[in-house]
XYZ file of C-alpha atoms in Angstrom:
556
model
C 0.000 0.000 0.000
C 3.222 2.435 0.074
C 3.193 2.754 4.086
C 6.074 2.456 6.266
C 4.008 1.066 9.417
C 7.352 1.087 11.535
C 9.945 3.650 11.880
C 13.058 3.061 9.521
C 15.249 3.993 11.929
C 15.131 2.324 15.398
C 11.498 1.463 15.555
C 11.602 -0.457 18.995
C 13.058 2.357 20.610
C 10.938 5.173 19.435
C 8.136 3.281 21.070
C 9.608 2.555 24.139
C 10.339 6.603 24.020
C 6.965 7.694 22.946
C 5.531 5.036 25.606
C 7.649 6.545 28.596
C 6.397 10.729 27.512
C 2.701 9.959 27.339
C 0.948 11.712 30.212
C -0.434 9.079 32.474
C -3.957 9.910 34.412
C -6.277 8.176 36.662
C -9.572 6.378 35.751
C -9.020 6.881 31.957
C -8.772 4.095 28.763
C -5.928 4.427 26.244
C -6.848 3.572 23.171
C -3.911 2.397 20.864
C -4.854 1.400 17.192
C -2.633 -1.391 15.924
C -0.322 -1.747 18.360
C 1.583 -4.354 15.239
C 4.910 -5.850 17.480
C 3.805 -4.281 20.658
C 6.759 -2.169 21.031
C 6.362 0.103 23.507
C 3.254 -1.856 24.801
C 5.513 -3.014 28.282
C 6.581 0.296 29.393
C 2.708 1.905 29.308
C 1.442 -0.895 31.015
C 3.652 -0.921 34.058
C 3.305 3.263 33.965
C -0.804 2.774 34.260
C -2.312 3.105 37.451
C -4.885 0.492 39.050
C -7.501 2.627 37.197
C -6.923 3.188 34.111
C -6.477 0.796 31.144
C -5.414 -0.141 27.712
C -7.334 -1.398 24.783
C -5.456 -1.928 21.354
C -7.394 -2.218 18.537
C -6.515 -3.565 14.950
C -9.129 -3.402 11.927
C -6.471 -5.254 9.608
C -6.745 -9.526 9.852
C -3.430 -10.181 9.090
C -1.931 -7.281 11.623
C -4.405 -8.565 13.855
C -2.434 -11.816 14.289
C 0.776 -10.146 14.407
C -0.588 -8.036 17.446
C -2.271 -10.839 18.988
C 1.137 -12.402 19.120
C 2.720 -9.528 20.554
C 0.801 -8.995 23.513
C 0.884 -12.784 24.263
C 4.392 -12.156 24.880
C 4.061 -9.446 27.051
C 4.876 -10.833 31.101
C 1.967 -11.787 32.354
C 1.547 -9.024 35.149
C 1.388 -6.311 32.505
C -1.477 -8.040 30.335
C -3.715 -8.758 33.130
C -7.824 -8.664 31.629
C -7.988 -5.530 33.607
C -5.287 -3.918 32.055
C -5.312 -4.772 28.749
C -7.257 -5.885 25.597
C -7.181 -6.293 22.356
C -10.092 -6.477 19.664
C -10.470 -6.932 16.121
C -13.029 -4.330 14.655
C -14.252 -2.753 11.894
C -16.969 -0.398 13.459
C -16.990 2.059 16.155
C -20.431 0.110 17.585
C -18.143 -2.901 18.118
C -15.352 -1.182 20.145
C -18.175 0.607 22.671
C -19.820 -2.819 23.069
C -16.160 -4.209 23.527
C -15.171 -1.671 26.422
C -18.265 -2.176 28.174
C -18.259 -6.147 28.629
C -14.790 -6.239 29.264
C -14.713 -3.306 31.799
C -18.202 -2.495 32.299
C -19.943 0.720 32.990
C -18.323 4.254 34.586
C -14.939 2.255 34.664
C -13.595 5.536 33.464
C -13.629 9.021 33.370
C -11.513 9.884 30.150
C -10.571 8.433 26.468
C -6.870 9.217 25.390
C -5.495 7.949 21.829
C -1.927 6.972 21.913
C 0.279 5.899 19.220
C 3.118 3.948 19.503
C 3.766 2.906 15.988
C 2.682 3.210 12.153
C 0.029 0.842 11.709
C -2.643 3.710 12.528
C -1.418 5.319 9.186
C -3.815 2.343 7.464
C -7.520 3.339 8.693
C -6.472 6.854 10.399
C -10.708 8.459 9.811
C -11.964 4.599 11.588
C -9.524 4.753 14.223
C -10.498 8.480 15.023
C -13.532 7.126 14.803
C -13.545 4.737 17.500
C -12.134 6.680 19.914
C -14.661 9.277 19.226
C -17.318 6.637 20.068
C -15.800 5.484 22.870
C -15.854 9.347 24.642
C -19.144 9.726 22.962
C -20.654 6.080 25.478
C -18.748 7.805 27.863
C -20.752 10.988 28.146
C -23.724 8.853 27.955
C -23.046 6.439 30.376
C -21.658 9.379 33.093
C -25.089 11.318 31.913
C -27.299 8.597 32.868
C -25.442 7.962 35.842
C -26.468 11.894 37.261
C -30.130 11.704 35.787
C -30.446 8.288 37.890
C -28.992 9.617 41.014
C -31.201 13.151 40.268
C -34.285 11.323 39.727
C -33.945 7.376 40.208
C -36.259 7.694 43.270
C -38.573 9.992 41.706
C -38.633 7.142 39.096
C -39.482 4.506 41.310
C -41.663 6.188 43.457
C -43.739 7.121 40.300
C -43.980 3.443 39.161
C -45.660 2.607 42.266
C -48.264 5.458 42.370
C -48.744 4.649 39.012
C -49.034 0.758 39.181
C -51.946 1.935 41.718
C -54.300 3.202 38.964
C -53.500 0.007 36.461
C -56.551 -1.183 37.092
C -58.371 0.784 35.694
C -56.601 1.683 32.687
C -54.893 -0.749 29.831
C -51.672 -1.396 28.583
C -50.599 -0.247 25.297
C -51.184 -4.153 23.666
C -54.289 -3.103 23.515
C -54.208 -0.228 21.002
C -54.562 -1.812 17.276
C -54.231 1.026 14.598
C -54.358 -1.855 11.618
C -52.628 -0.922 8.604
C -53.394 3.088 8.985
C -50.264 5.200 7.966
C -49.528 6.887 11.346
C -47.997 10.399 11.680
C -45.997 10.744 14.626
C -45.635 14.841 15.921
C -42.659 16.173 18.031
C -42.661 19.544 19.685
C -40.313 21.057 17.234
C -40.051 24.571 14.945
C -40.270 22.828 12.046
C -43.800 21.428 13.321
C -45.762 24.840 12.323
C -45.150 24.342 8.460
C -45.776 20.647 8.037
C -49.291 21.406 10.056
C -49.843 24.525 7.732
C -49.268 22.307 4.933
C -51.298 19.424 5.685
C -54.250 21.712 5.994
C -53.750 23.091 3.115
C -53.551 19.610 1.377
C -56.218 17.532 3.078
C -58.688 20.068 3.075
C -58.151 20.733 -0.829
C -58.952 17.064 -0.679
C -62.195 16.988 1.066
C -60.983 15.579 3.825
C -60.487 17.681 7.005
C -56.687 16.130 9.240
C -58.026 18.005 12.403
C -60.869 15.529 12.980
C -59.899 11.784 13.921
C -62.935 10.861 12.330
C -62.779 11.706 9.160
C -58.669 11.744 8.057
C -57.073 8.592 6.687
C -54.539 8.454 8.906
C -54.181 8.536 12.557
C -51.569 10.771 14.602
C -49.711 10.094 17.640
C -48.287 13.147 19.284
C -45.871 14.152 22.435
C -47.353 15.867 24.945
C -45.553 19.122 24.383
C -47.400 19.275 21.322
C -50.732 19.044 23.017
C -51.466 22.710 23.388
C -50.312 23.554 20.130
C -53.057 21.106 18.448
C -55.297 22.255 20.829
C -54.891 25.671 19.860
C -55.529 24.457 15.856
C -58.414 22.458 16.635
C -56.638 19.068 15.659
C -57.290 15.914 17.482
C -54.604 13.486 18.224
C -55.303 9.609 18.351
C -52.683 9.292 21.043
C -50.678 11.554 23.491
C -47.307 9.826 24.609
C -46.625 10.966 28.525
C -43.258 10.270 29.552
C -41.915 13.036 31.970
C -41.875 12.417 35.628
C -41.351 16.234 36.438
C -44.162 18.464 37.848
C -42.612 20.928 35.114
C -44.748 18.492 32.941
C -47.987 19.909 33.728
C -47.690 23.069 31.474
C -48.086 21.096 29.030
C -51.518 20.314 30.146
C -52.764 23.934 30.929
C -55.966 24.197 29.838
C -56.500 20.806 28.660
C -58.519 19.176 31.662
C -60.922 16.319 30.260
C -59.811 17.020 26.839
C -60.963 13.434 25.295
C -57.674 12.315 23.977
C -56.121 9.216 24.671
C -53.007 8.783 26.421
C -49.795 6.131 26.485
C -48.168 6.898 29.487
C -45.159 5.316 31.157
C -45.332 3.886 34.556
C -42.599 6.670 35.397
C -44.284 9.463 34.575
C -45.814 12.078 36.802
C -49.027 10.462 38.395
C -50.623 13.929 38.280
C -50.577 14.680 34.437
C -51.955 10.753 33.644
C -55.214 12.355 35.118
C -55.659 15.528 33.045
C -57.069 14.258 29.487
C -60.480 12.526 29.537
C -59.517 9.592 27.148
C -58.519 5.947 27.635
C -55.063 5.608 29.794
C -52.682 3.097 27.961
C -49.701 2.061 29.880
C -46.353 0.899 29.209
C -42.697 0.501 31.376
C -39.275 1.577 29.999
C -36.600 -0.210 32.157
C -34.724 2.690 33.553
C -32.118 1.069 35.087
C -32.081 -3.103 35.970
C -34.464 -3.426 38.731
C -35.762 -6.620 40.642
C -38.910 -4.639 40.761
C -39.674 -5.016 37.251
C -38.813 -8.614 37.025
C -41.189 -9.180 40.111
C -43.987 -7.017 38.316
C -43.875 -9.140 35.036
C -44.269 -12.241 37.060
C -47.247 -11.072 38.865
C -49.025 -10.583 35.284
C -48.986 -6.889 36.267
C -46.737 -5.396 33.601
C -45.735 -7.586 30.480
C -42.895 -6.783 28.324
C -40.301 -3.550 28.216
C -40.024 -0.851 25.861
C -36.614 -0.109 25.696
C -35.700 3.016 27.517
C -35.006 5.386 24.356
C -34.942 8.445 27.165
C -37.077 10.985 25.200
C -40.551 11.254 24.438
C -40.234 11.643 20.712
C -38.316 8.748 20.465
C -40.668 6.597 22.819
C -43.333 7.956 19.911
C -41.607 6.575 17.250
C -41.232 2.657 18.978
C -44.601 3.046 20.015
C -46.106 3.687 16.162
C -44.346 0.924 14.594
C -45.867 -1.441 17.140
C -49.272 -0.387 17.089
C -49.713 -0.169 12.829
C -49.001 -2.135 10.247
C -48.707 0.610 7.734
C -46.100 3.964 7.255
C -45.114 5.801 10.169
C -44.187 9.645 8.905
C -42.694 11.876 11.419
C -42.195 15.497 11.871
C -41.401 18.097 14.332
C -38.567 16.190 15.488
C -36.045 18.500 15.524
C -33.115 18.041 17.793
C -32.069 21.367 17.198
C -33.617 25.205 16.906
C -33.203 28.655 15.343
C -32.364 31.792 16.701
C -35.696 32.999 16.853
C -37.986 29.820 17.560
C -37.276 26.581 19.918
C -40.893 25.114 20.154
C -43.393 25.335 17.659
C -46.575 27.881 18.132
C -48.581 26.957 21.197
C -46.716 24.927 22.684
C -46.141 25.669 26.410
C -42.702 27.038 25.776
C -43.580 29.675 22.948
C -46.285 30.451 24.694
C -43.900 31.874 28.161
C -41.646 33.828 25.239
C -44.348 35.571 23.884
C -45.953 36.446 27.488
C -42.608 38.285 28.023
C -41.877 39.966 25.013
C -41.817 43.668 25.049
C -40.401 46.690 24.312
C -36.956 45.673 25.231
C -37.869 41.755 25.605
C -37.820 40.893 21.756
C -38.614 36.956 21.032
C -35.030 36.795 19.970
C -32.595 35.686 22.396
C -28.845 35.871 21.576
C -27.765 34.902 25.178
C -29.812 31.084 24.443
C -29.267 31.168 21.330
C -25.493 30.889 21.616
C -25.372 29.847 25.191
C -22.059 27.819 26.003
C -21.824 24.035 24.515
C -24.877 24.698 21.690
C -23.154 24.777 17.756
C -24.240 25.078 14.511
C -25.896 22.356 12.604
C -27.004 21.468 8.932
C -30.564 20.102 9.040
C -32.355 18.060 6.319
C -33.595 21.131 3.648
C -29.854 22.316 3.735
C -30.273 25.089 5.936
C -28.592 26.119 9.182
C -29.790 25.446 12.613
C -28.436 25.462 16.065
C -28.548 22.682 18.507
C -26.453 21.296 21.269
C -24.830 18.175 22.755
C -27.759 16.664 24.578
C -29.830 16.790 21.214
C -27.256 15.536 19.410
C -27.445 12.688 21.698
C -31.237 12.515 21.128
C -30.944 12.524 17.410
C -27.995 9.647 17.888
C -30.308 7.384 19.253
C -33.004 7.942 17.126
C -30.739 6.878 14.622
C -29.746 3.848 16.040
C -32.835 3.108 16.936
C -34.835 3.624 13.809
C -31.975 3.768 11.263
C -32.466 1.645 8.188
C -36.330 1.021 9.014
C -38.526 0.783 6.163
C -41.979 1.730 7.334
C -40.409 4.818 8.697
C -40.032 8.427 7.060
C -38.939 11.931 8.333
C -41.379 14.512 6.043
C -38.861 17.383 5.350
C -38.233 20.287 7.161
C -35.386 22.126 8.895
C -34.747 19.690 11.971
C -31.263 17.297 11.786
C -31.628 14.460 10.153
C -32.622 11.003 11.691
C -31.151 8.612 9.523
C -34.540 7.623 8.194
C -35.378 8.291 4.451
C -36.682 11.742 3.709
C -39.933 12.051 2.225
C -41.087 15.759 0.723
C -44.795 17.333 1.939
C -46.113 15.974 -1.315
C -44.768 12.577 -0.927
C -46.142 12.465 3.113
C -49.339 13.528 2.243
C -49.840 10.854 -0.593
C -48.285 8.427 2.351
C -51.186 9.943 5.037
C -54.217 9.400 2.050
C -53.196 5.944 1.674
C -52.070 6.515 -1.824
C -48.481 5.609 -1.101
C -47.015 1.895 -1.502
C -46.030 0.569 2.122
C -42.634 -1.146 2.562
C -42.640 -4.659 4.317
C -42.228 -4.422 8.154
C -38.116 -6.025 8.615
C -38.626 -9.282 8.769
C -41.406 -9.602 7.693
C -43.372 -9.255 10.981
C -44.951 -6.735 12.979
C -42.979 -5.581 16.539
C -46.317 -5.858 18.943
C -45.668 -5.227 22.648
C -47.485 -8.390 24.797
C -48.187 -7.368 28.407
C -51.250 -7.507 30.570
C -54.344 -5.590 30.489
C -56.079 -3.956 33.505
C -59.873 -4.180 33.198
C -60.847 -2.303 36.294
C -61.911 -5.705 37.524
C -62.425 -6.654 41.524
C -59.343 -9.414 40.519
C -57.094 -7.229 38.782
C -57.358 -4.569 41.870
C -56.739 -7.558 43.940
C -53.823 -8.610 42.177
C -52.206 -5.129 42.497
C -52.986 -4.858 46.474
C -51.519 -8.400 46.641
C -48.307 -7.260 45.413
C -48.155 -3.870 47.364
C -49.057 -6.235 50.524
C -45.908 -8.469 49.448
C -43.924 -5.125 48.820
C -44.894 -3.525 52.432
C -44.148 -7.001 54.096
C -40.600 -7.244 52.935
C -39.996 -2.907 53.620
C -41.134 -3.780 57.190
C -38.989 -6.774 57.619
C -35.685 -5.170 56.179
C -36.724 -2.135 58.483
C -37.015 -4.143 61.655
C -33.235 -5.985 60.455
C -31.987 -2.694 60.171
C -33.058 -1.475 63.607
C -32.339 -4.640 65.483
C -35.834 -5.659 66.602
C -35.158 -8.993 64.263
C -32.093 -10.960 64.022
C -31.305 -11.689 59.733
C -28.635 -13.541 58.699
C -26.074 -11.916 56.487
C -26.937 -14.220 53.564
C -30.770 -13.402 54.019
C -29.930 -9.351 54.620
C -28.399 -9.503 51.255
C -30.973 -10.744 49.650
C -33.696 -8.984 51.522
C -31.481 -6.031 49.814
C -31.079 -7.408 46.631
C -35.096 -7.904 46.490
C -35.505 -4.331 47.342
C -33.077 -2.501 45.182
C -35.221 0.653 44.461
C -33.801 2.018 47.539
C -30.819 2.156 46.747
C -30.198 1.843 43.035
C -29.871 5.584 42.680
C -27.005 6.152 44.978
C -24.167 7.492 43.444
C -22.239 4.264 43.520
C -24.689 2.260 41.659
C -26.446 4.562 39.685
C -25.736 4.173 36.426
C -23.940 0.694 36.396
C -26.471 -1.251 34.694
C -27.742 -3.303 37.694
C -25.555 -6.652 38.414
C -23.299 -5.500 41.639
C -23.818 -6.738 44.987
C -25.335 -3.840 47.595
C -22.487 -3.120 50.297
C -22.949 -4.171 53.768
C -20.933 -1.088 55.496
C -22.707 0.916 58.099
C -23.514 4.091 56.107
C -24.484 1.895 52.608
C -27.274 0.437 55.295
C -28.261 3.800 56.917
C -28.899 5.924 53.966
C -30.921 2.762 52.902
C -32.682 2.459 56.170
C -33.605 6.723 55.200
C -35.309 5.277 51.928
C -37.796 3.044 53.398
C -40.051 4.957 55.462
C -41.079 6.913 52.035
C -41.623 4.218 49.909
C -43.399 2.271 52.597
C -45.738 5.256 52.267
C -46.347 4.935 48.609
C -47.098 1.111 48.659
C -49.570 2.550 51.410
C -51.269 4.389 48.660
C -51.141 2.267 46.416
C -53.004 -0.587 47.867
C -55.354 2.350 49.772
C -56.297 3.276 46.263
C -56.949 -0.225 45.377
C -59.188 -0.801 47.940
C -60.872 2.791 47.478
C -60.722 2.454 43.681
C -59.446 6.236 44.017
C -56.499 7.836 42.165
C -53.724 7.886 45.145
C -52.957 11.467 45.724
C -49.310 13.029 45.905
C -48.022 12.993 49.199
């Protein structure tokens, strides 16, 4: 290939040189692409504290065996598993998945590149590439790590309110949209001129898109866009409710027994589930690994997990392609704004700009605009928008998510793109009439979502206050172990523990990790748990109150 992969000159020494210089810091993973005869490799290794470690990587088969032999060489208490490893890979997706089984989660704190040879001069954009992926799972996995230990309990404790009015409600199995093309709404700018121009469209037509009755299609909406299609007259099929925030509730300001029906996760806020006057649809995103789910699913409460996608939009999109058969459109899913518009008209957050815009309060705000961290980005029609990291991450997902699906499209507009084909207004709304071919679902099979149904039956409110009996029986048993007024055996403590690990999944230690690590026995591990289960004693009180009451339990 015309590449001198090793120095001409004295290549074992200039990476024993280049080995010794490299700035050595705690809790971080060096990343060295095609390590080739290692040189180099020995010196690192014994520099690296406990910490920190190395993970070569070679995307060339034949190098790959040359490396393989190299580090096999290596003494033994320098190539220890948690030390070193070495991987054959061709794509970034396999190097994060790589890092995480061998080291699992929050190992780290930090991604450094280091070269100690040539061989990197083969693939230099892929091996860029993977360590850009690798800081890239980093920020995720340290960003769910703070929203679990910011809101894991407020999770949890919304599951179990929430699991108190199952009941009476249904699980989203139970919604069938057939083979109707669905259009799936986000919150975003680019939302006001795809509505504008489906009005125009449909009602040339004949057909009028604000009535559920009489459109083809059927739409499925966040519930930041509620107000907005509120304010337009247009009637959703579905509202997805996913925040677990009282923040949430301007989104239902003026909206009280609106009849719209609503999928809402078992970790949203129990107080918005209650606002619209339509049919309540549940489902349960696994937040973090949790006995409490597994426990749940047994007792023919909750059946199978969405994936946890972690925004609403996204949570929209799953939730489409399982309940149709047909196209799924989307739009208003942004991931990004302009300098003069965030949200699109209506919605709660263009409503609070426009209540303080004055004289010297324009709608225009340079200081958000261009707030720290946000950058320009090229959306879909070409132009450019602004956005910043945590939508990027947003629009990553959704990319990995839905990339590559058939029955999905993006209608155009100035949002990023989501790595779903791009369909023009004209194209969407011959999609929406039903005048569009459909693509085959992949694999040939529709993704439906099995789980149990509440029917507001005297048995299924008897299941539920079973469980929340079982629940309050084991928080009053750990209790008494904890103050001494039982004796428990280590073994059983553990388990007890174990059993019960929505008390203490959100502290920092664990938060984050993925579920899978013993609880600690040390005195203050057991204290700050002993805090945590006086309050959710007092939700399972509700909850199996409200069972017996057949009222909505109220926020304590």
């Amino acid at each position: 290939m015309g590449k001198t992969l090793l120095s001409r000159v004295d290549p074992v020494t200039q990476g024993e040189r280049t080995a010794a210089e490299i700035p050595i810091q705690e809790n971080t993973l060096y990343v060295c692409p095609s390590p080739l005869y290692g040189y180099g490799l020995e010196i690192l290794l014994r520099r690296l504290p406990e910490s920190s470690a190395l993970l070569c990587v070679e995307a060339d088969p034949h190098l790959f065996a040359i490396s393989y032999k190299a580090l096999a060489g290596l003494p033994a208490q320098a190539t220890s598993p948690a030390a070193v490893a070495l991987i054959e890979a061709c794509r970034p997706e396999e190097v994060c998945v790589f890092a995480r089984t061998t080291w699992g989660q929050r190992r780290f704190r930090a991604v450094q590149e280091v070269r100690l040879g040539g061989g990197w001069q083969l693939f230099p954009q892929l091996y860029e590439s993977f360590a850009a992926a690798l800081r890239r799972e980093l920020a995720v996995e340290w960003g769910n790590a703070m929203t679990m230990i910011r809101l894991g309990r407020l999770y949890a404790a919304n599951l179990i309110r929430n699991v108190a009015s199952f009941s009476d409600a249904k699980t989203v199995a139970a919604l069938d949209f057939g083979s109707s093309p669905v259009l799936v709404l986000g919150a975003g700018h680019s939302l006001d001129a795809t509505l504008d121009e489906l009005f125009r469209r449909f009602s040339s037509s004949g057909a009028n898109c604000a009535t559920r009755e009489r459109r083809p299609f059927r739409i499925i909406c966040v519930d930041t866009c509620l107000p907005a299609l509120r304010e337009r007259g247009i009637e959703p099929d579905l509202a997805v409710i996913l925040e677990s925030q009282h923040w949430n509730l301007n989104d239902f300001t003026g909206l009280r027994g609106w009849n719209i029906d609503a999928a809402i996760d078992l970790s949203a806020l129990p107080a918005s589930t209650r606002v619209l006057g339509g049919e309540r649809f549940f489902f349960a995103t696994q937040w973090t690994k949790l006995a409490l789910f597994s426990r749940l699913a047994q007792a023919g409460i909750v059946g199978e997990m969405l994936p946890p996608l972690g925004s609403v939009a996204l949570n929209a999109g799953e939730l489409a392609l399982r309940v149709t058969r047909g196209m799924v459109l989307t739009a208003g899913i942004d991931f990004s704004y302009t300098v003069d518009s965030y949200h699109a008209r209506g919605t709660p957050g263009h409503r609070q700009r426009a209540r303080t815009q004055s004289r010297v309060k324009t709608l225009f705000s340079a200081a958000a605009a261009f707030r720290e961290g946000t950058f320009p980005a090229l959306s879909k029609n070409g132009r450019t928008v602004r956005s910043d990291p945590g939508m990027r991450t947003y629009c990553s997902l959704f990319q990995q998510q839905f990339g590559g699906q058939a029955r999905l499209a993006d209608i155009d507009g100035s949002g990023l793109p989501l790595g779903v084909k791009t369909v023009s207004p004209a194209e969407g709304f011959a999609i929406l009439s039903g005048n569009a071919a459909v693509p085959q679902a992949s694999g040939g099979t529709q993704r439906m979502l099995p789980a149990a149904a509440g029917d507001g039956s005297p048995c299924e409110r008897e299941k539920i206050a079973a469980f929340a009996r079982r629940e309050l029986h084991a928080l009053d048993t750990l209790k008494q172990a904890l103050t001494g007024e039982i004796p428990l055996e280590p073994a059983d403590l553990g388990g007890l523990l174990l059993e019960l690990d929505y008390l203490w999944a959100h502290f920092p230690e664990y938060a984050g990790t993925g579920g899978g690590r013993e609880p600690a026995a040390d005195v203050s591990f057991l204290k700050r748990v002993r805090t945590e289960i006086d309050p959710f004693t007092n939700y399972w009180n509700m909850a199996l109150e409200s069972c017996t009451s057949h009222q909505p339990p109220l926020t304590p």
